[in-house]
């Protein structure tokens, strides 16, 4: 059951291709046919988006990074920790990626601060080959559909802007996940 003193937060990351148009889209005529977009695109690199959700409270934390390094993971964990200053323990559900551990926080923040942040969490790893059990996968689906859509995003700045706006909207609406999976 929901407990604000012991929130359950699910986190995962999503790689994003940064793409731009090779040719400008054909503008839509007033009351005319739909806007036409050429299938050809220019690749402008990649980025990573960390998506975290407290499914029962509708709290969302998203962060755009260039990669998904240990330092990037540590900073997202610090962001999540700051969202819950009154929590006794934060239950963290995540997959078994090699950067998802205390070592990442210690490398980024030092032994004392890294351990202090990590110890606020009770970590629950999803079983290998069963990441679909993690509600963060649903969060990534919501983020992808609502924020990224089918549009092309040419750079990290635009991705960060859109992600920030989506995160504000998701939190203002307190969008929750109504989990129905049972054994």
mmCIF file of C-alpha atoms in Angstrom:
data_model
loop_
_atom_site.group_PDB
_atom_site.id
_atom_site.type_symbol
_atom_site.label_atom_id
_atom_site.label_comp_id
_atom_site.label_asym_id
_atom_site.label_seq_id
_atom_site.Cartn_x
_atom_site.Cartn_y
_atom_site.Cartn_z
ATOM 1 C CA UNK A 1 0.000 0.000 0.000
ATOM 2 C CA UNK A 2 0.957 3.625 -0.507
ATOM 3 C CA UNK A 3 3.112 5.019 2.290
ATOM 4 C CA UNK A 4 4.595 8.537 1.899
ATOM 5 C CA UNK A 5 7.282 7.667 4.472
ATOM 6 C CA UNK A 6 8.402 4.675 2.366
ATOM 7 C CA UNK A 7 7.823 5.606 -1.293
ATOM 8 C CA UNK A 8 8.359 3.004 -4.002
ATOM 9 C CA UNK A 9 10.244 4.495 -6.970
ATOM 10 C CA UNK A 10 10.949 2.641 -10.228
ATOM 11 C CA UNK A 11 13.750 3.831 -12.535
ATOM 12 C CA UNK A 12 15.099 2.924 -15.945
ATOM 13 C CA UNK A 13 16.784 4.691 -18.823
ATOM 14 C CA UNK A 14 15.933 5.223 -22.463
ATOM 15 C CA UNK A 15 18.406 5.880 -25.270
ATOM 16 C CA UNK A 16 17.182 8.555 -27.690
ATOM 17 C CA UNK A 17 18.402 9.204 -31.229
ATOM 18 C CA UNK A 18 18.744 12.895 -32.018
ATOM 19 C CA UNK A 19 17.427 13.424 -35.535
ATOM 20 C CA UNK A 20 16.912 16.453 -37.761
ATOM 21 C CA UNK A 21 15.166 16.940 -41.095
ATOM 22 C CA UNK A 22 17.264 16.729 -44.268
ATOM 23 C CA UNK A 23 14.581 18.747 -46.037
ATOM 24 C CA UNK A 24 12.115 21.145 -44.464
ATOM 25 C CA UNK A 25 8.597 19.713 -44.027
ATOM 26 C CA UNK A 26 6.078 20.867 -46.637
ATOM 27 C CA UNK A 27 3.785 23.338 -44.838
ATOM 28 C CA UNK A 28 0.153 22.389 -44.449
ATOM 29 C CA UNK A 29 -2.252 24.476 -46.507
ATOM 30 C CA UNK A 30 -5.233 25.975 -44.684
ATOM 31 C CA UNK A 31 -8.026 23.381 -44.946
ATOM 32 C CA UNK A 32 -5.690 21.395 -47.188
ATOM 33 C CA UNK A 33 -3.941 18.038 -46.973
ATOM 34 C CA UNK A 34 -1.871 17.147 -43.919
ATOM 35 C CA UNK A 35 1.715 18.348 -43.491
ATOM 36 C CA UNK A 36 4.185 16.148 -45.369
ATOM 37 C CA UNK A 37 7.502 15.078 -43.830
ATOM 38 C CA UNK A 38 10.284 13.487 -45.849
ATOM 39 C CA UNK A 39 11.334 10.067 -44.556
ATOM 40 C CA UNK A 40 14.997 11.002 -44.973
ATOM 41 C CA UNK A 41 16.684 12.414 -41.851
ATOM 42 C CA UNK A 42 20.060 13.575 -40.569
ATOM 43 C CA UNK A 43 21.434 11.787 -37.502
ATOM 44 C CA UNK A 44 22.711 14.246 -34.884
ATOM 45 C CA UNK A 45 23.951 11.834 -32.218
ATOM 46 C CA UNK A 46 22.307 10.232 -29.215
ATOM 47 C CA UNK A 47 21.284 11.080 -25.678
ATOM 48 C CA UNK A 48 19.961 9.211 -22.673
ATOM 49 C CA UNK A 49 16.875 9.886 -20.572
ATOM 50 C CA UNK A 50 16.503 8.540 -17.042
ATOM 51 C CA UNK A 51 12.821 8.033 -16.182
ATOM 52 C CA UNK A 52 11.748 7.449 -12.599
ATOM 53 C CA UNK A 53 8.240 7.226 -11.194
ATOM 54 C CA UNK A 54 6.575 6.727 -7.869
ATOM 55 C CA UNK A 55 3.580 4.961 -9.457
ATOM 56 C CA UNK A 56 1.143 5.242 -6.549
ATOM 57 C CA UNK A 57 1.714 8.974 -5.961
ATOM 58 C CA UNK A 58 2.240 10.167 -9.542
ATOM 59 C CA UNK A 59 5.673 11.659 -8.847
ATOM 60 C CA UNK A 60 7.923 11.735 -11.931
ATOM 61 C CA UNK A 61 11.659 12.455 -12.184
ATOM 62 C CA UNK A 62 13.212 12.655 -15.652
ATOM 63 C CA UNK A 63 16.739 13.702 -16.533
ATOM 64 C CA UNK A 64 18.476 14.007 -19.902
ATOM 65 C CA UNK A 65 22.157 13.051 -20.012
ATOM 66 C CA UNK A 66 24.635 12.591 -22.830
ATOM 67 C CA UNK A 67 25.362 9.009 -21.769
ATOM 68 C CA UNK A 68 24.408 6.607 -19.002
ATOM 69 C CA UNK A 69 27.617 6.553 -17.006
ATOM 70 C CA UNK A 70 28.092 5.826 -13.308
ATOM 71 C CA UNK A 71 28.220 9.574 -12.623
ATOM 72 C CA UNK A 72 24.960 10.165 -14.533
ATOM 73 C CA UNK A 73 23.223 7.395 -12.571
ATOM 74 C CA UNK A 74 24.559 8.781 -9.271
ATOM 75 C CA UNK A 75 23.231 12.268 -10.033
ATOM 76 C CA UNK A 76 19.766 10.918 -10.858
ATOM 77 C CA UNK A 77 19.725 8.931 -7.606
ATOM 78 C CA UNK A 78 20.662 12.133 -5.755
ATOM 79 C CA UNK A 79 17.787 13.948 -7.540
ATOM 80 C CA UNK A 80 15.358 11.224 -6.448
ATOM 81 C CA UNK A 81 16.644 11.318 -2.878
ATOM 82 C CA UNK A 82 16.074 15.085 -2.717
ATOM 83 C CA UNK A 83 12.412 14.559 -3.738
ATOM 84 C CA UNK A 84 11.771 12.681 -0.489
ATOM 85 C CA UNK A 85 13.370 14.600 2.393
ATOM 86 C CA UNK A 86 10.869 13.211 4.950
ATOM 87 C CA UNK A 87 10.985 9.560 3.842
ATOM 88 C CA UNK A 88 12.380 6.996 6.271
ATOM 89 C CA UNK A 89 13.368 4.676 3.420
ATOM 90 C CA UNK A 90 12.937 4.930 -0.342
ATOM 91 C CA UNK A 91 12.247 1.612 -2.082
ATOM 92 C CA UNK A 92 14.076 1.694 -5.425
ATOM 93 C CA UNK A 93 13.118 -0.792 -8.153
ATOM 94 C CA UNK A 94 15.611 -1.054 -10.999
ATOM 95 C CA UNK A 95 17.311 -3.485 -13.355
ATOM 96 C CA UNK A 96 20.727 -5.110 -12.974
ATOM 97 C CA UNK A 97 22.818 -2.760 -15.128
ATOM 98 C CA UNK A 98 26.441 -2.685 -13.956
ATOM 99 C CA UNK A 99 26.217 1.024 -13.000
ATOM 100 C CA UNK A 100 23.163 0.559 -10.769
ATOM 101 C CA UNK A 101 24.974 0.201 -7.470
ATOM 102 C CA UNK A 102 26.536 2.023 -4.527
ATOM 103 C CA UNK A 103 29.936 2.135 -6.236
ATOM 104 C CA UNK A 104 28.557 4.669 -8.745
ATOM 105 C CA UNK A 105 27.569 7.070 -5.947
ATOM 106 C CA UNK A 106 30.873 6.636 -4.100
ATOM 107 C CA UNK A 107 32.850 7.342 -7.297
ATOM 108 C CA UNK A 108 30.768 10.468 -7.964
ATOM 109 C CA UNK A 109 30.305 11.926 -4.460
ATOM 110 C CA UNK A 110 32.999 10.303 -2.347
ATOM 111 C CA UNK A 111 32.692 7.570 0.259
ATOM 112 C CA UNK A 112 30.795 9.504 2.939
ATOM 113 C CA UNK A 113 28.205 11.313 0.823
ATOM 114 C CA UNK A 114 27.806 8.457 -1.674
ATOM 115 C CA UNK A 115 27.119 5.932 1.092
ATOM 116 C CA UNK A 116 24.836 8.371 2.899
ATOM 117 C CA UNK A 117 22.663 8.802 -0.213
ATOM 118 C CA UNK A 118 22.678 5.073 -1.097
ATOM 119 C CA UNK A 119 21.691 4.075 2.466
ATOM 120 C CA UNK A 120 18.432 6.056 2.147
ATOM 121 C CA UNK A 121 17.335 3.463 -0.402
ATOM 122 C CA UNK A 122 16.132 -0.107 -0.053
ATOM 123 C CA UNK A 123 17.140 -1.476 -3.456
ATOM 124 C CA UNK A 124 15.049 -4.095 -5.273
ATOM 125 C CA UNK A 125 16.517 -5.452 -8.516
ATOM 126 C CA UNK A 126 14.126 -6.896 -11.092
ATOM 127 C CA UNK A 127 14.851 -10.503 -12.113
ATOM 128 C CA UNK A 128 17.125 -10.848 -15.117
ATOM 129 C CA UNK A 129 15.152 -11.219 -18.365
ATOM 130 C CA UNK A 130 12.054 -9.784 -16.672
ATOM 131 C CA UNK A 131 12.483 -6.018 -16.820
ATOM 132 C CA UNK A 132 8.821 -5.813 -17.917
ATOM 133 C CA UNK A 133 8.022 -6.272 -14.212
ATOM 134 C CA UNK A 134 9.463 -2.807 -13.612
ATOM 135 C CA UNK A 135 6.840 -0.075 -13.811
ATOM 136 C CA UNK A 136 9.587 2.221 -15.095
ATOM 137 C CA UNK A 137 9.072 0.464 -18.445
ATOM 138 C CA UNK A 138 5.499 1.797 -18.431
ATOM 139 C CA UNK A 139 6.827 5.243 -17.459
ATOM 140 C CA UNK A 140 9.208 5.159 -20.430
ATOM 141 C CA UNK A 141 6.285 4.233 -22.684
ATOM 142 C CA UNK A 142 4.212 7.170 -21.399
ATOM 143 C CA UNK A 143 7.189 9.536 -21.758
ATOM 144 C CA UNK A 144 7.974 8.280 -25.280
ATOM 145 C CA UNK A 145 4.402 8.616 -26.506
ATOM 146 C CA UNK A 146 3.557 11.951 -24.856
ATOM 147 C CA UNK A 147 6.901 13.761 -24.984
ATOM 148 C CA UNK A 148 8.794 12.379 -27.961
ATOM 149 C CA UNK A 149 5.941 11.238 -30.168
ATOM 150 C CA UNK A 150 6.906 10.856 -33.809
ATOM 151 C CA UNK A 151 8.652 14.203 -34.021
ATOM 152 C CA UNK A 152 12.342 14.629 -34.719
ATOM 153 C CA UNK A 153 14.446 16.178 -31.991
ATOM 154 C CA UNK A 154 17.725 17.557 -33.373
ATOM 155 C CA UNK A 155 19.737 18.293 -30.217
ATOM 156 C CA UNK A 156 20.103 17.690 -26.490
ATOM 157 C CA UNK A 157 18.861 21.202 -25.648
ATOM 158 C CA UNK A 158 15.505 20.615 -27.354
ATOM 159 C CA UNK A 159 15.227 17.153 -25.788
ATOM 160 C CA UNK A 160 15.945 18.670 -22.349
ATOM 161 C CA UNK A 161 13.344 21.410 -22.890
ATOM 162 C CA UNK A 162 10.637 18.969 -23.962
ATOM 163 C CA UNK A 163 11.512 16.566 -21.146
ATOM 164 C CA UNK A 164 11.312 19.351 -18.556
ATOM 165 C CA UNK A 165 7.891 20.439 -19.834
ATOM 166 C CA UNK A 166 6.601 16.867 -19.906
ATOM 167 C CA UNK A 167 7.885 16.251 -16.370
ATOM 168 C CA UNK A 168 6.114 19.400 -15.121
ATOM 169 C CA UNK A 169 2.881 18.312 -16.798
ATOM 170 C CA UNK A 170 3.089 14.711 -15.513
ATOM 171 C CA UNK A 171 3.686 15.931 -11.945
ATOM 172 C CA UNK A 172 0.951 18.575 -12.082
ATOM 173 C CA UNK A 173 -1.523 15.920 -13.284
ATOM 174 C CA UNK A 174 -0.138 13.377 -10.772
ATOM 175 C CA UNK A 175 -0.217 10.744 -13.527
ATOM 176 C CA UNK A 176 -0.204 7.355 -11.798
ATOM 177 C CA UNK A 177 0.251 3.805 -12.965
ATOM 178 C CA UNK A 178 -2.597 1.497 -12.024
ATOM 179 C CA UNK A 179 -0.702 -1.796 -11.764
ATOM 180 C CA UNK A 180 -2.871 -4.860 -12.371
ATOM 181 C CA UNK A 181 -0.271 -7.634 -12.614
ATOM 182 C CA UNK A 182 -0.721 -10.425 -10.071
ATOM 183 C CA UNK A 183 0.605 -13.918 -9.710
#
